[in-house]
Structure formats: C-alpha cells, structure tokens
XYZ file of C-alpha atoms in Angstrom:
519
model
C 5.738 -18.388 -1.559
C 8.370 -20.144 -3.604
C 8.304 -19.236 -7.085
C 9.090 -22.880 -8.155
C 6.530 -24.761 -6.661
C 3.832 -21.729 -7.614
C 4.783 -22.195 -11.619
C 4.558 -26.083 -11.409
C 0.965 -25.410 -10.550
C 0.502 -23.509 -13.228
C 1.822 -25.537 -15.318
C -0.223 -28.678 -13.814
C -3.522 -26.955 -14.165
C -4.908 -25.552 -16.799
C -8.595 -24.571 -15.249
C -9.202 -22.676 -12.536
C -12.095 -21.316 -10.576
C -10.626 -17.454 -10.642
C -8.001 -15.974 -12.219
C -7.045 -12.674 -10.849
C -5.182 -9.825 -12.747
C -2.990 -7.476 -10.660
C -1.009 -7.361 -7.186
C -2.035 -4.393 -5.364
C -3.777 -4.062 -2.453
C -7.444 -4.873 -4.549
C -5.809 -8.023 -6.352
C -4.716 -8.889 -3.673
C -7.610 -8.971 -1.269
C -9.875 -10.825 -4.134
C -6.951 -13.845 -4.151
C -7.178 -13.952 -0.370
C -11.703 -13.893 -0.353
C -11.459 -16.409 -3.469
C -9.198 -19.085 -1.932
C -10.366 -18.703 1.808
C -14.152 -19.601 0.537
C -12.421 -22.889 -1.219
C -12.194 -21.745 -4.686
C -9.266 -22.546 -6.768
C -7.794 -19.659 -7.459
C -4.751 -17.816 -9.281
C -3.240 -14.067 -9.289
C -0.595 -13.305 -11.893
C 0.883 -9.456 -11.470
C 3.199 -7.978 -14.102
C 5.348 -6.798 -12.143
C 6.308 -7.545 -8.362
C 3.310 -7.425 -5.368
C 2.727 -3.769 -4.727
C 4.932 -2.375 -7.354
C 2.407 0.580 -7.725
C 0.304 2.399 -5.615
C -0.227 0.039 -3.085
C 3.395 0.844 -1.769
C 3.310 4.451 -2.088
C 0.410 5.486 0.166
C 0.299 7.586 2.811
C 0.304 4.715 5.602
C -2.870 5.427 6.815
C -5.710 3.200 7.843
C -8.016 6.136 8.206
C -12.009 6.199 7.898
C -11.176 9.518 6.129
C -11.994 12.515 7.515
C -12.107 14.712 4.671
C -14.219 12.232 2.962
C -16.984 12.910 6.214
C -16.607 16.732 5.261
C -17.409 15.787 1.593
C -20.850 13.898 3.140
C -19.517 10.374 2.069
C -20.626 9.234 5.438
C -21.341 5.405 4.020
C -17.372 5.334 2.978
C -16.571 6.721 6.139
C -18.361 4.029 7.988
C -17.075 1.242 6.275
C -13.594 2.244 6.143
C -13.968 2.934 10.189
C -15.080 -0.982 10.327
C -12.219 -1.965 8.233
C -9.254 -0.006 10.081
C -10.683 -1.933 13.426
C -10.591 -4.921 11.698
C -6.959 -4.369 10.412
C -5.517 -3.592 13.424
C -7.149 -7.244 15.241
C -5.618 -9.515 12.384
C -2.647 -7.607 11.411
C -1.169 -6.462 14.808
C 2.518 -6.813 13.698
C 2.164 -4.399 10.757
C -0.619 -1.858 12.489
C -0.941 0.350 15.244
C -3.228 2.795 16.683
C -1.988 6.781 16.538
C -3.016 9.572 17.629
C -3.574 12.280 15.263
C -3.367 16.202 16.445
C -5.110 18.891 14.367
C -3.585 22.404 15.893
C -6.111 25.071 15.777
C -5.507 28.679 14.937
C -8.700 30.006 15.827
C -11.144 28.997 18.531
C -14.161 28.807 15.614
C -11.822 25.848 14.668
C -11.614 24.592 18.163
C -15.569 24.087 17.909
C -15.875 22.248 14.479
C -13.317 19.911 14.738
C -13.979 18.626 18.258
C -18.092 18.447 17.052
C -16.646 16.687 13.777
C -14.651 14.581 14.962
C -17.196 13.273 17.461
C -18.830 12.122 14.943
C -16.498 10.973 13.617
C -16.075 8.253 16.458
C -19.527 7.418 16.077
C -19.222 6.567 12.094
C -16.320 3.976 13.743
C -19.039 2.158 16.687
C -17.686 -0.932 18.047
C -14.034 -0.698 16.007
C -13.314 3.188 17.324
C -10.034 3.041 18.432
C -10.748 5.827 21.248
C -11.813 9.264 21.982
C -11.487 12.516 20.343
C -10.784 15.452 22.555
C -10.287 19.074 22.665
C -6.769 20.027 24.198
C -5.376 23.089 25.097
C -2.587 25.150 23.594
C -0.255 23.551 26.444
C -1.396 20.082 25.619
C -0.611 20.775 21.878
C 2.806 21.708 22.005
C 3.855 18.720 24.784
C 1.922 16.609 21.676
C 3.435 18.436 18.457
C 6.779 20.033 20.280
C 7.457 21.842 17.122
C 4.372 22.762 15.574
C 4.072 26.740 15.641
C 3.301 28.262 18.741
C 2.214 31.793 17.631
C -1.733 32.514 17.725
C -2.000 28.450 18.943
C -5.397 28.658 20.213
C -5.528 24.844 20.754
C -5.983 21.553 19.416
C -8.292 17.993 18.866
C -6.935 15.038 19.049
C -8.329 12.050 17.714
C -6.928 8.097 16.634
C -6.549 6.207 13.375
C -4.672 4.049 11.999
C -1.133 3.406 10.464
C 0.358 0.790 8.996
C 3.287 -0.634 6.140
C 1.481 -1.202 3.187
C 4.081 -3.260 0.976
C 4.565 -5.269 4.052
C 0.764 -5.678 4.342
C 0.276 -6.719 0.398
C 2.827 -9.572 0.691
C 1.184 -10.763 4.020
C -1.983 -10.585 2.360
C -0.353 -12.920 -1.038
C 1.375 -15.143 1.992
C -1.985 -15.682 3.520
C -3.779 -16.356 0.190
C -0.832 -19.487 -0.378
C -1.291 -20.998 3.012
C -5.315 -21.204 1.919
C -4.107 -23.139 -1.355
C -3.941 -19.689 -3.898
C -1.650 -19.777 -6.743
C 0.193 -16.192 -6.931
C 3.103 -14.809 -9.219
C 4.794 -12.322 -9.643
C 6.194 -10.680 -12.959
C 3.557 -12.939 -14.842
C 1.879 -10.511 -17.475
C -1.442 -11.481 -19.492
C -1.071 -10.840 -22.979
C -4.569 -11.226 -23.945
C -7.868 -12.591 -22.779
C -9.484 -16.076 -23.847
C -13.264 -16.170 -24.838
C -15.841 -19.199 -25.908
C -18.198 -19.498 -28.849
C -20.897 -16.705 -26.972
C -17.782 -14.102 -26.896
C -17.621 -14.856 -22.483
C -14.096 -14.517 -20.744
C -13.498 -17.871 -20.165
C -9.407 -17.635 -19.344
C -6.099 -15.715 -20.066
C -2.766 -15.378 -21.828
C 0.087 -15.132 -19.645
C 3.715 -14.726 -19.775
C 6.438 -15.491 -17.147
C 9.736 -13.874 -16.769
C 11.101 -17.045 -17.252
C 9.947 -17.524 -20.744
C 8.456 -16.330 -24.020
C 6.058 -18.762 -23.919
C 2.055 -17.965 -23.983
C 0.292 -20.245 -21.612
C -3.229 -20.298 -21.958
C -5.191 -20.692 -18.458
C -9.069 -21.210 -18.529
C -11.057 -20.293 -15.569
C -14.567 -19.689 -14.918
C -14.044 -16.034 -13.789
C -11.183 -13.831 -14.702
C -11.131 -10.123 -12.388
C -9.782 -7.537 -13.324
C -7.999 -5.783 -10.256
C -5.160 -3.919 -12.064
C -5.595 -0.217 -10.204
C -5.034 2.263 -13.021
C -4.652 -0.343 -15.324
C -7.847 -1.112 -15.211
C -8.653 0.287 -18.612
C -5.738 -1.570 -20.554
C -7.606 -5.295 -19.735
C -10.792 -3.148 -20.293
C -9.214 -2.737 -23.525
C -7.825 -6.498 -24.587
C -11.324 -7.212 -23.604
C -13.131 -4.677 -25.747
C -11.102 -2.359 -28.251
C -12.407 1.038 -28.130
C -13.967 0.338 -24.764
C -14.703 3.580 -22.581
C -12.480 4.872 -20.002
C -13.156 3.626 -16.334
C -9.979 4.892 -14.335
C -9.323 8.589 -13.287
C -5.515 8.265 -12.300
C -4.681 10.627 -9.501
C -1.027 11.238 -8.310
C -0.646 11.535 -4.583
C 3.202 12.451 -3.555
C 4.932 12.016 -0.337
C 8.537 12.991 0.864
C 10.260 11.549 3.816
C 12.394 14.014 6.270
C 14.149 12.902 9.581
C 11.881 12.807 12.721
C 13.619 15.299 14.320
C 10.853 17.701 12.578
C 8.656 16.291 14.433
C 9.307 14.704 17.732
C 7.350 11.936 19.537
C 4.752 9.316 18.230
C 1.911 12.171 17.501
C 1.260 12.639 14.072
C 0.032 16.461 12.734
C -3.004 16.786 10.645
C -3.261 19.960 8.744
C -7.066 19.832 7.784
C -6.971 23.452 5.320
C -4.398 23.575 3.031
C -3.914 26.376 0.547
C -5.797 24.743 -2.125
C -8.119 22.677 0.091
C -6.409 19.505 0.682
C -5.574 18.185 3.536
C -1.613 17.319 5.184
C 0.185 14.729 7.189
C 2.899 14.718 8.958
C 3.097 10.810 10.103
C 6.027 9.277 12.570
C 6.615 6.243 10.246
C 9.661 3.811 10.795
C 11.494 6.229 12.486
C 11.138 9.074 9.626
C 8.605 11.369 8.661
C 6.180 11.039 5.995
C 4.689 14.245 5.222
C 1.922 14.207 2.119
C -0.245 14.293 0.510
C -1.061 15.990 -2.939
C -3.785 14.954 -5.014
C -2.885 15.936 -8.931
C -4.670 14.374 -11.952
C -2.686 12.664 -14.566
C -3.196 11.890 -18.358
C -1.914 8.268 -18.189
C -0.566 5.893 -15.987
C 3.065 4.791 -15.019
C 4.317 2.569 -13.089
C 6.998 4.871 -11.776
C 5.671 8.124 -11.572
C 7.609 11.077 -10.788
C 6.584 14.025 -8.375
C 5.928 17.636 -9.896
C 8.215 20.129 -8.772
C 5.022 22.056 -7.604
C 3.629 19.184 -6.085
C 7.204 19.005 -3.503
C 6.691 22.640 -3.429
C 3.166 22.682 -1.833
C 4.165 19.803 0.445
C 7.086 21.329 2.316
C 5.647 25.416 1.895
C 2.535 23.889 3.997
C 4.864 21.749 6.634
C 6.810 25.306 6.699
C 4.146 26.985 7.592
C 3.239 24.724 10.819
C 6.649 23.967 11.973
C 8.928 25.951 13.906
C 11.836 23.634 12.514
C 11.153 23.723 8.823
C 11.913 21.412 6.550
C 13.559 22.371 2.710
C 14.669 20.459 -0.329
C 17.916 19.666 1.430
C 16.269 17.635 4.199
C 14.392 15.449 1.924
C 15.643 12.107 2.454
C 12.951 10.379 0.149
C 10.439 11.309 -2.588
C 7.965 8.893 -3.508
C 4.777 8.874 -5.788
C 1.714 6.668 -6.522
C -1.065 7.103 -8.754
C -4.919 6.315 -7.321
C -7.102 4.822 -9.275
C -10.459 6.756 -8.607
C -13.402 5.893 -10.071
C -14.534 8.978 -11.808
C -17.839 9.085 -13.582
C -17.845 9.892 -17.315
C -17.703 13.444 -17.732
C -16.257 13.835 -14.206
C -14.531 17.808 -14.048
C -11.024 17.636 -13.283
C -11.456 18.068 -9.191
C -10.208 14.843 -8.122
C -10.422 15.806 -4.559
C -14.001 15.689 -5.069
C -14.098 12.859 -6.779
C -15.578 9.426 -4.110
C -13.077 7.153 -2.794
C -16.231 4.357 -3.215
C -14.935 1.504 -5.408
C -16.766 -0.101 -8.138
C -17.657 -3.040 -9.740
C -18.343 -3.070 -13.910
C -19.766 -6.463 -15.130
C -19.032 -6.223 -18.787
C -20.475 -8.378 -21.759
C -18.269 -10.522 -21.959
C -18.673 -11.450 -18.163
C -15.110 -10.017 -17.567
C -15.112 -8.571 -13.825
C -14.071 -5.566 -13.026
C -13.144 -3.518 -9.533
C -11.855 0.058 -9.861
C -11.371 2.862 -7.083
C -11.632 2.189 -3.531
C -8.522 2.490 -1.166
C -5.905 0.550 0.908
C -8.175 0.772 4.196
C -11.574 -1.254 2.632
C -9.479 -3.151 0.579
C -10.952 -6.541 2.181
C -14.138 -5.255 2.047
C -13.484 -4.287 -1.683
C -12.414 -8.190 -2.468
C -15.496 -9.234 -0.783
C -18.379 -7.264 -2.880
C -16.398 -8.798 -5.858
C -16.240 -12.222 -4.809
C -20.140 -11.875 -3.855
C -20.861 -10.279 -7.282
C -19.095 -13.125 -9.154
C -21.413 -15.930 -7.200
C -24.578 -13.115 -8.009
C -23.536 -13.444 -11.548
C -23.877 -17.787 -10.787
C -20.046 -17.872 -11.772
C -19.211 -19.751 -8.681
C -21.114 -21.715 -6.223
C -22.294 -19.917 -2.728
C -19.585 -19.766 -0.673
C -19.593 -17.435 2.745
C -16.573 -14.994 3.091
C -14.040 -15.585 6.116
C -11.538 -12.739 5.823
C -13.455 -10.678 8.346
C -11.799 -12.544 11.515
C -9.013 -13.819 9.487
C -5.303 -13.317 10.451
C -2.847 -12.131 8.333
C 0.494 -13.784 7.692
C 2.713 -13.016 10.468
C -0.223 -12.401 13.008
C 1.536 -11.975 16.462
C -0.872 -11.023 18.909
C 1.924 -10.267 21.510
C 4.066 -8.083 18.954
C 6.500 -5.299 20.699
C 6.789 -2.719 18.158
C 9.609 -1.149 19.885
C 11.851 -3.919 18.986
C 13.712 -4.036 15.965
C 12.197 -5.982 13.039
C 8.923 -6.333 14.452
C 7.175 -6.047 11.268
C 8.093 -9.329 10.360
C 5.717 -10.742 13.230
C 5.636 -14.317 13.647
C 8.446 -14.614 10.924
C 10.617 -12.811 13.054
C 11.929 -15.848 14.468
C 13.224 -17.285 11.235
C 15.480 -14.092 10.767
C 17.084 -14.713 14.172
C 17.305 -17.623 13.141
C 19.545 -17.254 10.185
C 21.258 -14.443 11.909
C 22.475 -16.934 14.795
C 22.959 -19.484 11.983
C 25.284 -17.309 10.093
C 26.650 -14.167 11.977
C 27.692 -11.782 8.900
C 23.934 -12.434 8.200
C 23.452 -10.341 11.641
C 25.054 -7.257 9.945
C 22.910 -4.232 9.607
C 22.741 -2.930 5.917
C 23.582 0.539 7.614
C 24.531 0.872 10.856
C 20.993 3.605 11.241
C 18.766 1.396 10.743
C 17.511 -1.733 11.603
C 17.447 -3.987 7.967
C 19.875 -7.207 8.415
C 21.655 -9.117 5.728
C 19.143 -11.841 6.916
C 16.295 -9.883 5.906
C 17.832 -10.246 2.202
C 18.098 -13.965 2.153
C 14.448 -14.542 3.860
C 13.284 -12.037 1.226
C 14.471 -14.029 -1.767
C 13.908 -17.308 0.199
C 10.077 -17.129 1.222
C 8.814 -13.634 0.195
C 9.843 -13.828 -3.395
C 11.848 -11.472 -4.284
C 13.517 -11.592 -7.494
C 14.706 -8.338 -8.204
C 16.968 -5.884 -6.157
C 14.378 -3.497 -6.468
C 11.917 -5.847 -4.688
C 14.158 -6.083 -1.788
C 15.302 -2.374 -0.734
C 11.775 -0.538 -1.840
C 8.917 -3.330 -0.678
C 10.592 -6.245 1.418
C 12.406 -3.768 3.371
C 11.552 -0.098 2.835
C 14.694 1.552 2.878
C 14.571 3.203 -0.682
C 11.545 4.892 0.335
C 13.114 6.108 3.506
C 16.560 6.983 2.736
C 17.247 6.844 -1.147
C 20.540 7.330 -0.997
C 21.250 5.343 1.559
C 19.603 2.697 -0.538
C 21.791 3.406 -3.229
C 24.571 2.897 -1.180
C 23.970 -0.425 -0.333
C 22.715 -1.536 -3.777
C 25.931 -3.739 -4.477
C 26.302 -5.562 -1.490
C 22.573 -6.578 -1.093
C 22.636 -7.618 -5.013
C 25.362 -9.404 -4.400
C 23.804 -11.585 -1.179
C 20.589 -11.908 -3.527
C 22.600 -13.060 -6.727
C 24.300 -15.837 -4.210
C 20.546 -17.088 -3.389
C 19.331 -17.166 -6.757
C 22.303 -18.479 -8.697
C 22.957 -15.280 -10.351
C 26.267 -14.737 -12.177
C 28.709 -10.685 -11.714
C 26.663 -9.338 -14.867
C 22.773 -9.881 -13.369
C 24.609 -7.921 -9.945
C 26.178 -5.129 -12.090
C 23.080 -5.144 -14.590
C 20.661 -5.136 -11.106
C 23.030 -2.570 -9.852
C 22.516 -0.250 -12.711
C 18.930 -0.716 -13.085
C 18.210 0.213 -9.429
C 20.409 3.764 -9.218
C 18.751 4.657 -12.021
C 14.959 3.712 -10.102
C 16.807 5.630 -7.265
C 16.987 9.168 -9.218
C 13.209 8.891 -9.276
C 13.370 8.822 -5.268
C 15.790 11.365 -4.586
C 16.753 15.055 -5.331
C-alpha cells in the first residue's frame, strides 16, 4: 500500500487482466476475487477507499431480518453464510452481538421468538447462537434504559457488527499482498473500445497529474455503487438508468443512552422501518432511515426529517432520551439498490439482491447488494466474467481467506485493537518516538502514531482520509474532529513533504466537510 510503488506499476504495464472501477465495499471485493485466483488485476477509485457508502453504514453484518419479513429468504441465507464467514477471517474488525427486540405486547412476544427461529435456521452451520424469549426482568438488566412501562418482554437474538472503512482498506491491503494494483484518487475519464465497439481498457487520471493514461485490459467492471450509471453512461450515452440511490442516515450519541454491549432493535417504526441502537466504539449509533434521492453525492447531507424520525423513535424507547443537543455525529450514505425499471418509489421494498448487467460492449456491471455479501457479490462477478470466456477458469479462494490484519487471538477490550496484527507496528512507533504515544484527545483512544502508519502503509493522502476512515473520529465526535484538524494535518504534511499552505488549505477543506457531520 504505498502509493509510489502502486503508480510505477501502472506506469510499467499497460495490459491487464481486470481493471476495476470504484473503492467501496463491491470494488473492493472484485480486486480481492480477481487477484487471489492469479489474475492481474487493477482498481482505480476517484476518490479515497470507502469515501461513500461503504463508510457510512450502519455497522451491521446482519442476514437482515426485515428482509426475511419481506420473503427474501435466498438473501437472507446468503448474507447469514457471509456474516459467519466475516467474523472467521476478520476477527480483529468483527464481533458477535447480541441484539434485543423489547416487546410491548405478548402477540409480539410470539412472532418474534417464532421469527427469529427461523431466522437461525436461514444462518445453519455460521449461526452465531440462539434466539430466545426473555422476560421483562431479563430485558431491562439487557437494555437498562429502554422503557419499562407496558414491557411485556423481549427476544434476543445475535448478528454481527463490524468497522466498515476499516474493513474496505483491509480488504485493498489484502488484494496488494496477492499482487493487485489499487489507487486511490485515480478517476477514469472515459472508456477504451476495439474495432467490434468491446471495452477493451480505460482512461484514467491521477491526482498527481493531468495526464490521460490509457490502460487496456481484457475486462473492465464496473463497481462504482451509485455511480454505476455515470460509467453506464461513458459506455453508452443515453443508456437507461440502473441505480435507485437510497439515503440511509445515522447519528452518533454517547453510550450513556444506552448502557452495556446489548444493542436495541426497534422492529415497527412509525412508517415501517426498522431502528438500531448499536454500542459501536464506545458511542452509539442509532439509524437507520431509508429516503430516496434524485441523484447521487458523494457527501450527502441528512434531512431535517430524516434526524427527526431517528431520535422521535429512540425517544420513544428510552427512558433517557436523546435530542439534537446530544448528537455528537451525523452521518449519511446513499445505497445503491437495484431497482427495476418502473420500480414505485418504496425503497424499503425494494431487494437488497445485487446484480450483474453484461452490456454490449462487454462492459461488466454489479449494482445493489450490501456490505454483508459483499465477497459473495465479487465472486458471482468474477464467475460471470470467466462465463462470458473473458478470463481463463480460475476457482475462487476468498471464502477461507484472511483479511489483512487477521489476529485470531484479538482482545477487543484493548485499545487499538482494530488494527489487528498491525497493532504491533503502532507500538512500535509509539516506543520509537514517545510524542507519537499522545492520544489525539485524551477520550479516546486514536494516537499520533495512528497518523503516521496511516499515511505510511494505509495511504492516506488527505486529512480527511485520516480522521473519517483510517481512524473514525469525525464520524464519532465531529467536533472533536475538528478540533484536532491542525495538529493531525500538520503530523501528515511532515510525512508527505507538505509545505504551511497544503496544512492550512487541508485545514479549511476539512471544517468545512465537518459542518456536514455536525449540528
């Protein structure tokens, strides 16, 4: 993962076996099949790993529930396979949680502990445990401030959580250690075709230069999210729309709404979504809406209705309720759901299922999905591509594969555990270097070493990448983030040989990301 030695490949080869388009968590997954079956492969993102929705969910590796009540039972099954196999190769950056849905009524009591049943049985082998009916007592020692009046009991039942920026760049280390070619803020300006009008390459564009470099590669994917129809587009002018975007918004509050390691599901909402209230990095993340927007954005911004349903809901189940005031975080990402044409405006009801779109041209295309099947996801594409006789026959090895950092003996009560294996290297520089040892604030755990390894092996370039996705601090305390902006731009500026106006230009750009984030 250094930036220098990634360009010089590009710049050494011109033909490739795959070129992928976009850094999320579906890019991402198709780099890692690609280069683990031995093909040579490159990803190029516009912007940093993650930058969109793959950093902004809700931190769930969930089968989905709701998606069981809808009847998508084959999306619940394979996103049950896929959480179990998360939490074996990613250990550092999982965990197993239980999840508590209070019940009001004892009707409720009934279908939820029958649902959720079978709901383990959708999960087989991979379950990660029981489901159970508990009483009221057993409810309140589990969710010590969910409302007590008319409790009538509760079911409990596990899935999974994880950090999903964390997870993308493990996933982009994992690709380079099998011989992948990734890059950040790389953007393809247009598509290459032969003499029969096939894909045969891209355009791209570096942050370092103006220059167009022309790549040719036997199969170019196109993994950009809810971009998806913008390649669609430099492919085919005029082409139809593929991409549905769908804004879910979350907002981060201290724990102290809700105590303990339990996590509150709130399965009937007043418009029929579903709520969470997930322990996550010592905050709360409570979300999640599920709003249908005309266009995409990179950064978008929550509706003041969509802030409004979250904490009325979380009001209306907790005894200690949460208001604007408490928010210490707003965040925002936009799903790409695969809506059929025609689709009515209901996204909830729209599947989670991804797809694959083979246009004329041969370009590749994977749309919908979700963070959870995401490896699954980048395997149906790679095995489309060698369908299509793109690629020679190759087996996929991601489903036992470990993920950068893998650390099968990980204590995620200690501080920086997320880093897994790498957590040695930032004790290292931390003993090295002592002022590296300083927290970035004194609440939470984020070192000065962190910075340095970030620009040193995870490559970060921008002060942005650091505080929101290398460390997650903007989306857990944006003004603390804010706060720190200077000194960490100033530690990053030292590591890339940056000059006083890229820190005060960084600086600038960030607090004004930041008003996104915060109230």
């Amino acid at each position: 993962m250094v930036r220098s030695f990634l360009l010089n490949q590009v710049k050494l080869s011109e033909d490739w076996d795959v070129v992928v388009i976009g850094g999320g968590a579906t890019g991402l997954g198709c780099v890692m099949d690609a280069a683990t079956r031995g093909y040579k492969t490159l990803l190029v993102e516009q912007a940093d790993f993650a930058k969109g929705t793959s950093s902004k969910a809700t931190k769930l590796l969930h089968g989905g529930v709701r998606y069981m009540a809808q009847g998508d039972l084959s999306l619940v099954k394979e996103a049950c396979h896929e959480r179990g196999l998360l939490l074996k190769n990613a250990p550092h950056l999982t965990r197993n949680t239980s999840f508590v849905i209070p019940n009001y009524t004892y009707f409720d009591n009934i279908l939820y502990t029958v649902g959720l049943k079978f709901y383990d049985f959708l999960a087989g082998k991979l379950s990660l445990g029981k489901s159970r009916y508990v009483n009221s007592k057993n409810t309140l020692e589990m969710l010590p401030t969910v409302k007590p009046n008319g409790l009538k009991g509760g079911v409990v039942y596990q899935d999974g959580q994880f950090d999903d920026a964390r997870l993308a760049l493990n996933v982009a280390q994992t690709a380079v250690e099998n011989g992948a070619c990734v890059l950040n803020y790389t953007k393809v300006v247009g598509l290459l075709k032969d003499e029969k009008g096939k894909v045969s390459g891209v355009k791209i564009k570096t942050m370092e230069s103006d220059d167009v470099i022309e790549i040719r590669a036997k199969v170019v994917i196109n993994a950009t999210g809810v971009y998806a129809d913008n390649v669609l587009q430099l492919d085919k002018p005029g082409a139809p729309h593929m991409v549905k975007p769908s804004q879910g918004v979350h907002i981060t509050i201290d724990r102290s709404f809700l105590p303990g390691e339990n996590a509150l599901m709130i399965p009937k909402t007043s418009d029929g979504r579903v709520l969470f209230a997930v322990p996550w990095h010592d905050k709360l993340i409570l979300g999640t809406t599920d709003t249908l927007r005309d266009h995409a954005e990179l950064e978008p911004r929550a509706l003041d209705e969509e802030i409004d349903f979250i904490l009325t809901t979380a009001q209306q189940y907790l005894t200690k309720k949460p208001t604007k005031d408490d928010v210490l975080a707003i965040f925002a990402g936009l799903r790409p759901l695969a809506a059929p044409q025609g689709e009515g405006k209901n996204t909830k009801e729209i599947s989670r299922s991804h797809k694959i779109i083979v246009s004329d041209s041969d370009l590749i295309t994977i749309i919908g999905g979700k963070w959870t099947t995401f490896r699954r996801m980048a395997q149906d594409t790679i095995d489309k591509v060698i369908e299509l006789n793109k690629l020679p026959n190759k087996p996929c090895k991601t489903e036992e594969l470990h993920i950068h950092g893998y650390d099968a003996t990980v204590n995620h009560n200690e501080d920086l555990y997320f880093y897994g294996s790498d957590r040695a290297e930032i004790l290292k520089l931390e003993n090295e270097k002592p002022e590296l040892a300083e927290k970035l604030l004194p609440q939470y755990e984020y070192t000065y070493a962190c910075v340095v390894f970030a620009v040193r092996k995870e490559m970060a370039l921008k002060l942005e990448d650091v505080l929101a996705r290398r460390i997650r601090l903007l989306l857990l305390d944006a003004h603390g983030a804010v706060a720190v902006a200077e000194k960490v731009a100033t530690v990053m500026a030292k590591e890339l040989g940056k000059d006083e106006s890229w820190i005060n230009q960084e600086v600038a750009d960030f607090k004004e990301l930041a008003k996104i984030y915060q109230f």
